[in-house]
XYZ file of N, CA and C in Angstrom:
828
model
N 26.995 0.624 1.711
C 25.650 0.708 2.158
C 25.276 -0.516 2.999
N 24.700 -0.216 4.155
C 24.261 -1.382 5.008
C 22.824 -1.593 4.839
N 22.447 -2.862 4.957
C 20.979 -3.194 4.849
C 20.448 -3.557 6.226
N 19.270 -3.126 6.522
C 18.646 -3.464 7.774
C 17.223 -4.034 7.472
N 16.775 -4.994 8.254
C 15.446 -5.575 8.003
C 14.590 -5.449 9.192
N 13.303 -5.270 9.010
C 12.423 -5.114 10.114
C 11.012 -5.522 9.665
N 10.186 -5.902 10.539
C 8.765 -6.226 10.203
C 7.919 -4.989 10.416
N 6.993 -4.799 9.565
C 6.003 -3.709 9.710
C 4.648 -4.202 9.505
N 3.662 -3.724 10.251
C 2.246 -4.164 10.122
C 1.760 -3.763 8.766
N 0.926 -4.658 8.165
C 0.348 -4.378 6.929
C -1.060 -5.047 6.871
N -1.873 -4.433 6.026
C -3.185 -5.044 5.802
C -3.043 -6.020 4.647
N -3.426 -7.252 4.921
C -3.449 -8.244 3.832
C -2.266 -9.140 3.800
N -1.179 -8.806 4.485
C 0.076 -9.630 4.376
C 0.986 -9.322 5.544
N 1.666 -10.247 6.082
C 2.536 -9.980 7.197
C 3.951 -10.545 6.979
N 4.450 -10.358 5.699
C 5.795 -10.663 5.414
C 6.738 -9.539 5.865
N 7.969 -9.788 6.297
C 8.852 -8.742 6.652
C 9.233 -7.876 5.469
N 9.344 -6.591 5.712
C 9.766 -5.665 4.637
C 11.268 -5.412 4.759
N 12.025 -5.726 3.680
C 13.462 -5.480 3.646
C 13.738 -4.135 3.119
N 14.384 -3.336 3.903
C 14.600 -1.943 3.569
C 16.074 -1.671 3.465
N 16.504 -1.011 2.382
C 17.913 -0.722 2.203
C 18.245 0.613 2.861
N 18.684 0.523 4.113
C 19.139 1.726 4.814
C 18.175 2.319 5.742
N 16.856 2.478 5.392
C 15.928 3.145 6.260
C 15.441 2.305 7.446
N 14.680 2.934 8.320
C 14.157 2.291 9.555
C 12.675 2.388 9.504
N 11.923 1.298 9.539
C 10.470 1.347 9.494
C 9.907 1.766 10.855
N 8.701 2.328 10.838
C 8.067 2.814 12.043
C 6.519 2.549 11.948
N 6.109 1.421 12.315
C 4.685 1.076 12.385
C 3.966 1.491 11.048
N 4.197 0.659 10.048
C 3.591 0.843 8.735
C 4.140 2.055 7.994
N 5.256 2.632 8.507
C 5.819 3.787 7.943
C 7.335 3.500 7.645
N 7.712 3.453 6.360
C 9.052 3.103 5.961
C 9.792 4.390 5.821
N 10.722 4.693 6.790
C 11.433 5.919 6.760
C 12.632 5.866 5.880
N 12.765 6.806 4.976
C 13.879 6.893 4.085
C 14.850 7.997 4.522
N 16.128 7.896 4.091
C 17.114 8.889 4.425
C 18.022 9.088 3.187
N 18.695 10.225 3.218
C 19.596 10.562 2.087
C 21.010 10.546 2.511
N 21.947 10.155 1.663
C 23.325 10.159 1.943
C 23.871 11.531 1.960
N 25.057 11.733 2.545
C 25.612 13.071 2.718
C 26.732 13.293 1.656
N 26.711 12.597 0.481
C 27.816 12.647 -0.401
C 27.954 13.990 -1.158
N 26.855 14.517 -1.581
C 26.866 15.713 -2.387
C 26.592 16.974 -1.563
N 27.665 17.580 -1.034
C 27.421 18.700 -0.150
C 26.931 19.925 -0.894
N 27.371 20.062 -2.151
C 26.956 21.173 -2.911
C 25.422 21.147 -3.159
N 24.983 19.952 -3.466
C 23.527 19.735 -3.704
C 22.723 20.029 -2.403
N 23.367 19.626 -1.297
C 22.728 19.807 0.010
C 22.502 21.277 0.350
N 23.521 22.114 -0.116
C 23.443 23.553 0.093
C 22.392 24.154 -0.714
N 22.263 23.755 -2.032
C 21.290 24.251 -2.906
C 19.875 23.849 -2.544
N 19.743 22.612 -2.015
C 18.465 22.120 -1.607
C 18.396 22.087 -0.099
N 17.942 23.193 0.532
C 17.922 23.350 1.963
C 16.907 22.366 2.520
N 17.377 21.608 3.559
C 16.534 20.629 4.199
C 15.621 21.287 5.191
N 14.416 20.719 5.326
C 13.437 21.223 6.307
C 13.508 20.349 7.546
N 14.062 20.890 8.569
C 14.193 20.122 9.853
C 12.845 19.834 10.430
N 12.724 18.694 11.110
C 11.542 18.277 11.840
C 10.278 18.170 10.943
N 10.503 17.882 9.684
C 9.416 17.739 8.686
C 9.523 16.367 8.057
N 8.421 15.744 7.878
C 8.319 14.404 7.198
C 7.246 14.466 6.130
N 7.572 13.874 4.946
C 6.598 13.666 3.913
C 6.291 12.196 3.801
N 5.065 11.837 3.784
C 4.723 10.421 3.650
C 3.964 10.169 2.366
N 4.205 8.981 1.800
C 3.548 8.546 0.527
C 2.968 7.186 0.797
N 1.648 7.102 0.936
C 0.945 5.749 1.115
C 1.039 4.975 -0.186
N 1.446 3.689 -0.016
C 1.525 2.802 -1.244
C 0.824 1.471 -0.926
N 0.463 0.816 -1.974
C -0.063 -0.565 -1.900
C 0.682 -1.376 -2.916
N 1.129 -2.535 -2.511
C 1.744 -3.494 -3.491
C 1.163 -4.890 -3.315
N 1.136 -5.596 -4.410
C 0.494 -6.937 -4.384
C 0.262 -7.468 -5.678
N -0.621 -8.484 -5.837
C -0.911 -9.077 -7.107
C -2.404 -9.474 -7.232
N -2.836 -9.559 -8.446
C -4.153 -10.056 -8.859
C -3.931 -11.202 -9.798
N -4.588 -12.357 -9.525
C -4.378 -13.558 -10.402
C -5.694 -14.110 -10.828
N -5.775 -14.396 -12.101
C -6.998 -14.939 -12.754
C -6.652 -16.424 -13.186
N -7.554 -17.362 -12.856
C -7.437 -18.688 -13.338
C -7.902 -18.760 -14.752
N -7.150 -19.453 -15.598
C -7.410 -19.466 -17.069
C -8.533 -20.485 -17.435
N -9.000 -21.277 -16.529
C -10.058 -22.208 -16.820
C -9.692 -23.264 -17.886
N -10.484 -23.357 -18.896
C -10.244 -24.311 -19.970
C -9.012 -24.059 -20.743
N -8.546 -22.749 -20.722
C -7.353 -22.397 -21.478
C -6.083 -22.733 -20.702
N -6.274 -23.194 -19.429
C -5.088 -23.500 -18.563
C -4.443 -24.815 -19.012
N -3.077 -24.802 -18.888
C -2.352 -26.040 -19.223
C -1.386 -26.298 -18.021
N -0.563 -27.216 -18.193
C 0.363 -27.693 -17.064
C 1.282 -26.529 -16.685
N 1.690 -25.688 -17.593
C 2.669 -24.608 -17.313
C 2.079 -23.251 -17.179
N 0.838 -23.078 -17.657
C 0.182 -21.776 -17.519
C -1.242 -21.972 -17.069
N -1.438 -21.941 -15.769
C -2.766 -22.065 -15.191
C -3.380 -20.749 -14.856
N -2.584 -19.721 -14.675
C -3.094 -18.400 -14.246
C -2.426 -17.287 -15.036
N -3.099 -16.203 -15.222
C -2.556 -14.926 -15.703
C -2.596 -13.952 -14.480
N -1.413 -13.351 -14.244
C -1.395 -12.514 -13.013
C -0.657 -11.239 -13.267
N -0.959 -10.255 -12.438
C -0.328 -8.928 -12.496
C 0.207 -8.539 -11.091
N 1.448 -8.172 -11.050
C 2.034 -7.736 -9.787
C 2.302 -6.215 -9.955
N 2.153 -5.416 -8.887
C 2.160 -3.979 -9.062
C 2.489 -3.275 -7.748
N 2.861 -1.981 -7.871
C 2.935 -1.053 -6.805
C 2.094 0.146 -7.234
N 1.103 0.531 -6.360
C 0.215 1.610 -6.763
C 0.023 2.542 -5.564
N -0.529 3.722 -5.858
C -0.871 4.627 -4.795
C -2.017 4.088 -3.944
N -2.106 4.342 -2.680
C -3.131 3.780 -1.853
C -4.519 4.221 -2.254
N -4.622 5.419 -2.850
C -5.884 5.880 -3.396
C -5.833 5.968 -4.908
N -4.955 5.133 -5.500
C -4.784 4.967 -6.973
C -4.264 6.233 -7.627
N -3.518 7.058 -6.930
C -2.933 8.232 -7.509
C -1.607 7.846 -8.218
N -1.080 8.706 -9.046
C 0.141 8.466 -9.772
C 1.326 8.589 -8.882
N 2.154 7.454 -8.713
C 3.325 7.473 -7.895
C 4.604 7.988 -8.638
N 4.401 8.317 -9.937
C 5.578 8.746 -10.699
C 6.179 10.076 -10.217
N 5.433 10.825 -9.424
C 5.948 12.032 -8.891
C 7.093 11.770 -7.875
N 7.087 10.546 -7.335
C 8.132 10.235 -6.324
C 9.045 9.102 -6.795
N 8.391 8.042 -7.397
C 9.152 6.854 -7.883
C 9.605 7.053 -9.316
N 10.884 6.853 -9.546
C 11.480 6.972 -10.875
C 11.292 5.641 -11.677
N 11.565 4.549 -11.043
C 11.430 3.267 -11.735
C 11.306 2.160 -10.665
N 10.738 1.061 -11.098
C 10.556 -0.123 -10.218
C 11.158 -1.350 -10.931
N 11.826 -2.161 -10.177
C 12.455 -3.365 -10.694
C 11.796 -4.606 -9.991
N 11.245 -5.484 -10.793
C 10.642 -6.687 -10.200
C 11.508 -7.898 -10.572
N 11.880 -8.646 -9.558
C 12.750 -9.814 -9.665
C 11.857 -11.045 -9.609
N 11.658 -11.718 -10.776
C 10.821 -12.857 -10.841
C 11.619 -14.127 -10.604
N 10.931 -15.267 -10.583
C 11.589 -16.527 -10.408
C 12.526 -16.768 -11.604
N 13.629 -17.411 -11.355
C 14.634 -17.659 -12.373
C 14.149 -18.472 -13.619
N 12.993 -19.141 -13.429
C 12.511 -19.943 -14.551
C 11.892 -19.071 -15.647
N 11.643 -17.818 -15.376
C 11.012 -16.911 -16.351
C 12.141 -16.355 -17.297
N 11.749 -16.119 -18.559
C 12.588 -15.386 -19.444
C 12.800 -13.985 -18.958
N 14.049 -13.569 -18.945
C 14.350 -12.160 -18.483
C 13.708 -11.931 -17.106
N 14.118 -12.649 -16.038
C 13.481 -12.562 -14.759
C 13.546 -11.198 -14.050
N 14.540 -10.344 -14.498
C 14.650 -8.989 -13.887
C 13.896 -8.026 -14.850
N 12.765 -7.591 -14.359
C 11.966 -6.674 -15.193
C 12.054 -5.265 -14.655
N 12.396 -4.300 -15.509
C 12.528 -2.884 -15.119
C 11.408 -2.098 -15.704
N 10.649 -1.430 -14.886
C 9.542 -0.574 -15.330
C 9.955 0.842 -15.125
N 10.111 1.590 -16.155
C 10.694 2.924 -16.126
C 9.650 4.044 -15.922
N 8.385 3.715 -15.998
C 7.377 4.743 -15.879
C 6.117 4.173 -15.266
N 5.301 4.993 -14.633
C 4.059 4.474 -14.058
C 3.047 4.121 -15.113
N 2.114 3.261 -14.887
C 1.938 2.513 -13.626
C 3.060 1.392 -13.476
N 3.477 1.194 -12.264
C 4.565 0.296 -11.967
C 4.007 -1.112 -11.736
N 3.958 -1.858 -12.866
C 3.344 -3.196 -12.856
C 3.840 -4.038 -14.008
N 3.600 -5.338 -13.860
C 3.915 -6.192 -14.936
C 2.986 -7.396 -14.900
N 2.688 -7.990 -16.016
C 1.749 -9.107 -16.104
C 2.444 -10.292 -16.733
N 2.126 -11.457 -16.222
C 2.735 -12.713 -16.697
C 1.732 -13.878 -16.615
N 2.105 -14.988 -17.062
C 1.327 -16.243 -16.892
C 2.164 -17.325 -16.347
N 1.602 -18.225 -15.504
C 2.371 -19.293 -14.972
C 1.486 -20.181 -14.098
N 2.177 -21.113 -13.384
C 1.405 -22.046 -12.543
C 1.857 -22.070 -11.133
N 3.005 -21.435 -10.785
C 3.526 -21.577 -9.439
C 3.561 -20.274 -8.675
N 3.585 -20.373 -7.340
C 3.690 -19.240 -6.479
C 5.140 -19.058 -6.008
N 5.556 -17.832 -5.834
C 6.973 -17.616 -5.430
C 7.116 -16.193 -4.942
N 8.234 -15.858 -4.294
C 8.464 -14.546 -3.770
C 9.011 -13.586 -4.872
N 8.480 -12.428 -4.922
C 8.908 -11.389 -5.875
C 9.603 -10.284 -5.116
N 10.826 -10.013 -5.408
C 11.512 -8.820 -4.891
C 11.198 -7.610 -5.705
N 10.789 -6.522 -5.049
C 10.451 -5.248 -5.719
C 11.409 -4.183 -5.203
N 12.192 -3.568 -6.113
C 13.022 -2.473 -5.708
C 12.538 -1.198 -6.343
N 12.321 -0.189 -5.422
C 11.845 1.119 -5.937
C 12.982 2.113 -5.941
N 13.152 2.818 -6.984
C 14.148 3.876 -7.151
C 13.429 5.194 -7.211
N 13.987 6.193 -6.489
C 13.275 7.504 -6.387
C 13.970 8.569 -7.233
N 13.262 9.658 -7.518
C 13.866 10.743 -8.244
C 14.977 11.378 -7.332
N 15.892 12.049 -8.017
C 17.122 12.513 -7.346
C 16.880 13.485 -6.255
N 15.804 14.277 -6.328
C 15.451 15.246 -5.235
C 14.710 14.646 -4.122
N 14.318 13.380 -4.242
C 13.518 12.647 -3.269
C 14.439 11.881 -2.295
N 15.172 10.932 -2.835
C 15.991 10.030 -1.997
C 16.946 9.289 -2.924
N 18.211 9.165 -2.493
C 19.196 8.458 -3.363
C 19.403 6.995 -2.884
N 18.622 6.494 -2.013
C 18.656 5.067 -1.569
C 17.397 4.357 -2.111
N 17.564 3.186 -2.714
C 16.373 2.404 -3.121
C 15.697 1.734 -1.957
N 14.474 1.382 -2.156
C 13.671 0.661 -1.164
C 13.351 -0.744 -1.674
N 13.621 -1.690 -0.865
C 13.381 -3.079 -1.223
C 12.091 -3.643 -0.559
N 11.158 -4.156 -1.257
C 9.937 -4.747 -0.803
C 9.913 -6.201 -1.299
N 9.141 -7.007 -0.533
C 9.027 -8.430 -0.955
C 7.504 -8.816 -0.914
N 7.115 -9.450 -1.965
C 5.729 -9.886 -2.094
C 5.633 -11.348 -2.544
N 4.858 -12.126 -1.856
C 4.672 -13.523 -2.194
C 3.566 -13.656 -3.172
N 3.853 -14.034 -4.449
C 2.841 -14.104 -5.425
C 1.824 -15.196 -5.063
N 0.548 -14.861 -5.080
C -0.486 -15.730 -4.698
C -1.453 -15.987 -5.888
N -1.557 -17.281 -6.242
C -2.465 -17.648 -7.347
C -3.698 -18.359 -6.919
N -3.660 -19.015 -5.824
C -4.792 -19.875 -5.339
C -5.369 -19.294 -4.059
N -6.734 -19.447 -3.897
C -7.396 -18.894 -2.730
C -6.916 -19.549 -1.451
N -7.013 -18.827 -0.375
C -6.634 -19.345 0.913
C -7.430 -20.560 1.305
N -8.749 -20.510 0.996
C -9.615 -21.687 1.254
C -9.362 -22.720 0.183
N -8.664 -23.748 0.572
C -8.304 -24.811 -0.464
C -9.514 -25.548 -0.923
N -10.582 -25.587 -0.103
C -11.766 -26.313 -0.506
C -12.578 -25.540 -1.537
N -12.326 -24.200 -1.666
C -13.069 -23.416 -2.599
C -12.731 -23.707 -4.036
N -13.648 -23.610 -4.899
C -13.433 -23.920 -6.290
C -12.775 -22.745 -6.990
N -11.952 -22.956 -8.001
C -11.374 -21.974 -8.818
C -12.394 -21.219 -9.668
N -12.291 -19.976 -9.880
C -13.271 -19.182 -10.645
C -12.508 -18.320 -11.644
N -13.038 -18.282 -12.880
C -12.445 -17.433 -13.885
C -12.904 -15.959 -13.744
N -14.010 -15.749 -13.023
C -14.596 -14.430 -12.876
C -14.055 -13.668 -11.664
N -13.788 -14.407 -10.587
C -13.337 -13.685 -9.385
C -11.860 -14.033 -9.153
N -10.976 -13.080 -9.185
C -9.542 -13.330 -9.080
C -9.173 -13.469 -7.586
N -7.930 -14.001 -7.428
C -7.274 -13.935 -6.104
C -6.544 -12.623 -5.965
N -6.792 -11.899 -4.906
C -6.216 -10.562 -4.696
C -5.477 -10.593 -3.365
N -4.208 -10.198 -3.424
C -3.377 -10.111 -2.160
C -2.661 -8.806 -2.252
N -2.919 -7.923 -1.271
C -2.332 -6.588 -1.282
C -1.755 -6.237 0.111
N -0.775 -5.430 0.151
C -0.218 -4.948 1.402
C -0.126 -3.419 1.350
N -0.361 -2.797 2.547
C -0.307 -1.322 2.624
C 0.873 -0.902 3.413
N 1.507 0.179 2.992
C 2.656 0.765 3.713
C 2.695 2.275 3.424
N 3.454 2.942 4.261
C 3.729 4.392 4.028
C 5.230 4.620 3.958
N 5.671 5.190 2.860
C 7.136 5.566 2.764
C 7.262 6.939 3.282
N 8.130 7.119 4.262
C 8.284 8.379 4.927
C 9.686 8.976 4.570
N 9.690 10.231 4.100
C 10.921 10.934 3.713
C 11.148 12.038 4.793
N 12.058 11.854 5.689
C 12.375 12.827 6.718
C 13.264 13.967 6.124
N 13.039 15.169 6.667
C 13.859 16.316 6.247
C 13.954 16.505 4.753
N 12.800 16.679 4.076
C 12.848 16.853 2.637
C 13.426 18.216 2.260
N 13.879 18.327 1.053
C 14.373 19.574 0.560
C 13.198 20.511 0.174
N 13.515 21.785 0.221
C 12.450 22.764 -0.168
C 12.061 22.520 -1.636
N 13.003 22.138 -2.457
C 12.730 21.843 -3.893
C 11.762 20.687 -4.037
N 12.013 19.647 -3.282
C 11.106 18.473 -3.313
C 9.738 18.844 -2.830
N 9.675 19.556 -1.783
C 8.337 19.945 -1.205
C 7.598 20.858 -2.172
N 8.353 21.773 -2.868
C 7.688 22.635 -3.830
C 7.134 21.897 -5.020
N 7.768 20.852 -5.346
C 7.434 20.050 -6.574
C 6.220 19.188 -6.323
N 6.067 18.696 -5.078
C 4.972 17.685 -4.802
C 3.896 18.227 -3.910
N 3.953 19.477 -3.449
C 3.067 19.982 -2.471
C 1.577 19.896 -2.777
N 1.244 19.918 -4.100
C -0.167 19.841 -4.511
C -0.560 18.561 -5.129
N 0.360 17.509 -4.978
C 0.064 16.273 -5.627
C -0.745 15.349 -4.654
N -1.807 14.744 -5.154
C -2.693 13.975 -4.272
C -2.098 12.657 -3.731
N -1.018 12.188 -4.332
C -0.422 10.946 -3.879
C 0.421 11.145 -2.609
N 0.651 12.392 -2.269
C 1.591 12.655 -1.165
C 0.852 13.268 0.043
N 1.172 12.868 1.246
C 0.614 13.392 2.449
C 1.579 14.461 3.004
N 1.124 15.700 3.013
C 2.018 16.806 3.491
C 1.908 16.834 5.036
N 2.989 17.185 5.651
C 2.963 17.262 7.158
C 2.544 18.621 7.652
N 2.382 18.684 9.005
C 2.227 19.957 9.648
C 3.553 20.687 9.594
N 3.650 21.876 9.029
C 4.938 22.552 8.900
C 5.232 23.304 10.189
N 6.544 23.521 10.441
C 6.911 24.276 11.673
C 6.259 25.643 11.704
N 6.052 26.159 12.871
C 5.384 27.483 13.049
C 6.270 28.520 12.403
N 5.614 29.404 11.611
C 6.293 30.426 10.924
C 6.842 30.095 9.595
N 6.764 28.816 9.190
C 7.281 28.369 7.926
C 6.188 28.541 6.827
N 6.615 29.090 5.706
C 5.658 29.179 4.578
C 6.171 28.292 3.501
N 5.173 27.742 2.777
C 5.460 26.793 1.696
C 6.165 27.561 0.535
N 7.143 26.974 -0.070
C 7.718 27.571 -1.279
C 6.718 27.584 -2.372
N 6.881 28.491 -3.379
C 5.895 28.463 -4.488
C 5.870 27.182 -5.227
N 4.709 26.645 -5.608
C 4.688 25.273 -6.257
C 5.342 25.325 -7.595
N 5.934 24.264 -8.017
C 6.550 24.144 -9.281
C 5.463 23.855 -10.295
N 5.276 24.628 -11.366
C 4.256 24.383 -12.351
C 4.512 23.052 -13.074
N 3.365 22.350 -13.401
C 3.464 21.096 -14.097
C 3.594 21.400 -15.609
N 4.626 20.880 -16.249
C 4.861 21.202 -17.611
C 3.812 20.520 -18.481
N 3.503 19.314 -18.207
C 2.524 18.529 -19.006
C 1.525 17.910 -18.095
N 0.258 18.469 -18.096
C -0.779 18.005 -17.220
C -1.142 16.570 -17.493
N -0.990 16.122 -18.745
C -1.356 14.698 -19.060
C -0.308 13.739 -18.468
N 0.888 14.207 -18.202
C 1.931 13.383 -17.670
C 1.559 12.873 -16.296
N 0.895 13.725 -15.489
C 0.529 13.315 -14.114
C -0.506 12.189 -14.171
N -1.358 12.198 -15.120
C -2.451 11.224 -15.221
C -1.991 9.868 -15.773
N -0.752 9.857 -16.334
C -0.243 8.699 -16.986
C -0.258 7.469 -16.074
N 0.119 7.658 -14.877
C 0.200 6.522 -13.874
C -0.972 6.440 -12.993
N -1.974 7.198 -13.188
C -3.153 7.164 -12.358
C -3.862 5.803 -12.590
N -4.133 5.065 -11.521
C -4.753 3.751 -11.628
C -6.236 3.741 -11.254
N -6.856 4.909 -11.216
C -8.260 4.951 -10.891
C -9.093 4.353 -11.985
N -8.718 4.472 -13.207
C -9.377 3.790 -14.303
C -8.722 2.565 -14.827
N -7.908 1.987 -13.938
C -7.165 0.791 -14.309
C -8.159 -0.371 -14.608
N -7.869 -1.212 -15.617
C -8.812 -2.345 -15.901
C -9.039 -3.260 -14.710
N -8.104 -3.280 -13.764
C -8.170 -4.162 -12.600
C -8.669 -3.428 -11.320
N -8.955 -2.165 -11.443
C -9.262 -1.320 -10.277
C -10.478 -1.824 -9.492
N -11.406 -2.493 -10.179
C -12.611 -2.971 -9.482
C -12.228 -4.044 -8.396
N -11.008 -4.644 -8.555
C -10.604 -5.654 -7.661
C -9.631 -5.123 -6.586
N -9.233 -3.872 -6.712
C -8.319 -3.305 -5.749
C -8.962 -3.228 -4.354
N -8.197 -3.455 -3.319
C -8.687 -3.311 -1.968
C -8.683 -1.864 -1.569
N -9.567 -1.456 -0.679
C -9.620 -0.064 -0.335
C -8.890 0.206 1.021
N -7.880 1.011 0.954
C -7.099 1.295 2.175
C -7.211 2.733 2.573
N -8.198 3.509 2.030
C -8.306 4.897 2.358
C -8.723 5.070 3.809
N -8.303 6.203 4.465
C -8.653 6.471 5.807
C -10.136 6.717 5.971
N -10.762 7.329 4.996
C -12.232 7.567 5.002
C -12.960 6.259 5.123
N -12.492 5.251 4.283
C -13.177 3.921 4.368
C -13.010 3.279 5.667
N -11.797 3.427 6.288
C -11.593 2.809 7.613
C -12.438 3.498 8.681
N -12.599 4.824 8.605
C -13.457 5.519 9.559
C -14.875 5.094 9.398
N -15.364 4.887 8.181
C -16.713 4.435 7.992
C -16.891 2.982 8.607
N -15.916 2.182 8.417
C -15.989 0.823 8.972
C -15.981 0.900 10.534
N -15.132 1.712 11.088
C -15.088 1.900 12.543
C -16.431 2.440 13.075
N -16.972 3.427 12.357
C -18.298 3.993 12.772
C -19.370 2.918 12.741
N -19.370 2.109 11.673
C -20.415 1.075 11.523
C -20.220 0.029 12.675
N -18.963 -0.300 12.903
C -18.734 -1.291 14.030
C -19.186 -0.749 15.346
N -18.909 0.565 15.615
C -19.357 1.190 16.852
C -20.861 1.189 16.998
N -21.585 1.468 15.947
C -23.034 1.447 15.985
C -23.526 0.039 16.272
N -22.895 -0.981 15.701
C -23.282 -2.354 16.019
C -23.118 -2.693 17.464
N -21.940 -2.288 18.009
C -21.624 -2.557 19.439
C -22.636 -1.794 20.318
N -22.912 -0.566 20.017
C -23.875 0.220 20.794
C -25.257 -0.398 20.784
N -25.680 -0.875 19.549
C -26.966 -1.514 19.473
C -27.001 -2.779 20.232
N -25.915 -3.588 20.233
C -25.856 -4.798 20.961
C -25.906 -4.560 22.514
N -25.237 -3.444 22.942
C -25.230 -3.111 24.355
C -26.656 -2.700 24.788
N -27.354 -1.903 23.914
C -28.674 -1.525 24.264
C -29.617 -2.710 24.331
N -29.435 -3.666 23.447
C -30.252 -4.933 23.474
C -29.992 -5.691 24.778
N -28.791 -5.810 25.166
C -28.449 -6.491 26.401
C -29.052 -5.846 27.631
N -29.018 -4.466 27.608
C -29.581 -3.715 28.738
C -31.080 -3.956 28.791
N -31.758 -3.975 27.674
C -33.185 -4.237 27.702
C -33.520 -5.650 28.204
N -32.664 -6.651 27.781
C -32.879 -8.010 28.307
C -32.649 -8.100 29.802
N -31.615 -7.406 30.251
C -31.319 -7.390 31.722
C -32.465 -6.707 32.514
N -32.959 -5.583 31.940
C -34.059 -4.921 32.541
C -35.336 -5.796 32.611
N -35.595 -6.541 31.530
C -36.708 -7.440 31.520
C -36.577 -8.540 32.530
N -35.351 -9.140 32.666
C -35.163 -10.188 33.616
C -35.303 -9.640 35.033
N -34.760 -8.471 35.298
C -34.934 -7.866 36.662
C -36.394 -7.626 36.997
N -37.123 -7.230 36.016
C -38.609 -7.018 36.185
C -39.324 -8.306 36.545
N -38.962 -9.386 35.843
C -39.557 -10.684 36.117
C -39.194 -11.205 37.501
N -37.954 -10.923 37.875
C -37.536 -11.377 39.251
C -38.276 -10.621 40.337
N -38.515 -9.320 40.071
C -39.266 -8.500 41.058
C -40.657 -9.010 41.199
N -41.330 -9.464 40.056
C -42.666 -9.997 40.111
C -42.680 -11.327 40.869
N -41.661 -12.104 40.707
C -41.606 -13.369 41.382
C -41.394 -13.249 42.868
N -40.690 -12.186 43.259
C -40.436 -11.961 44.691
C -41.584 -11.286 45.401
N -42.407 -10.498 44.716
C -43.387 -9.713 45.433
C -44.459 -10.592 46.150
N -44.992 -11.700 45.670
C -45.976 -12.483 46.422
C -45.379 -13.049 47.772
N -44.128 -13.419 47.746
C -43.575 -13.986 48.937
C -43.242 -12.973 49.986
N -43.102 -11.712 49.483
C -42.727 -10.643 50.421
C -43.943 -10.210 51.173
N -45.167 -10.432 50.667
C -46.387 -9.968 51.339
C -46.824 -10.859 52.435
């Protein structure tokens, strides 16, 4: 297996994303499947010219411990991978492996079920490698992400607060090209997944019934204790921000036009006595 690295744009962080095998495309991390199991390939017919995307957010939230802080534990922090709209990623991700600094006990932490997160305490900032493994019908190649743990605010002059944490998050989309019909049938009604426009004449396979409805909610982070600090990366929120910015620009333009019109009127009044 060859590794390729590339930079992709992200909100909140501009570290390069290391990807095992896939090729990123402007905030979209494209995954591919190996051709080893031909029998499985026959059973799971691939959908040509179709892509399934899964928006994700990864990052950390860190709280200063205040009076409880000591030389070796000044902050309590949580690092995580979550759905961009806090949906359960367990439908696609099988497990996540977080590689911490070697000074931690058991620095390789394996999370076998959603939510894919871990909490620790410490005093230093360092890079955390995050490896995502997918279900067998999704992709057989892992995805490597890198996040720099942030404990202290960017503004060094700002005072530390126990009530307001430091939040650093990055947004990306994992893209699965040519998914199998079985994969599409399994996830077609799941809110964590963005379904594509299907080719003309193609009909969706019947959805796979969910055996345990509570299982889907297990990794839902909408009611997460830290959710109030999560950043909002939803398209609706971005559209609202763009609309508000457009209104501000239009109002500023209208104000400038009124000022120009007023100045022109004053100039005309100044010119009129001399013209007579």
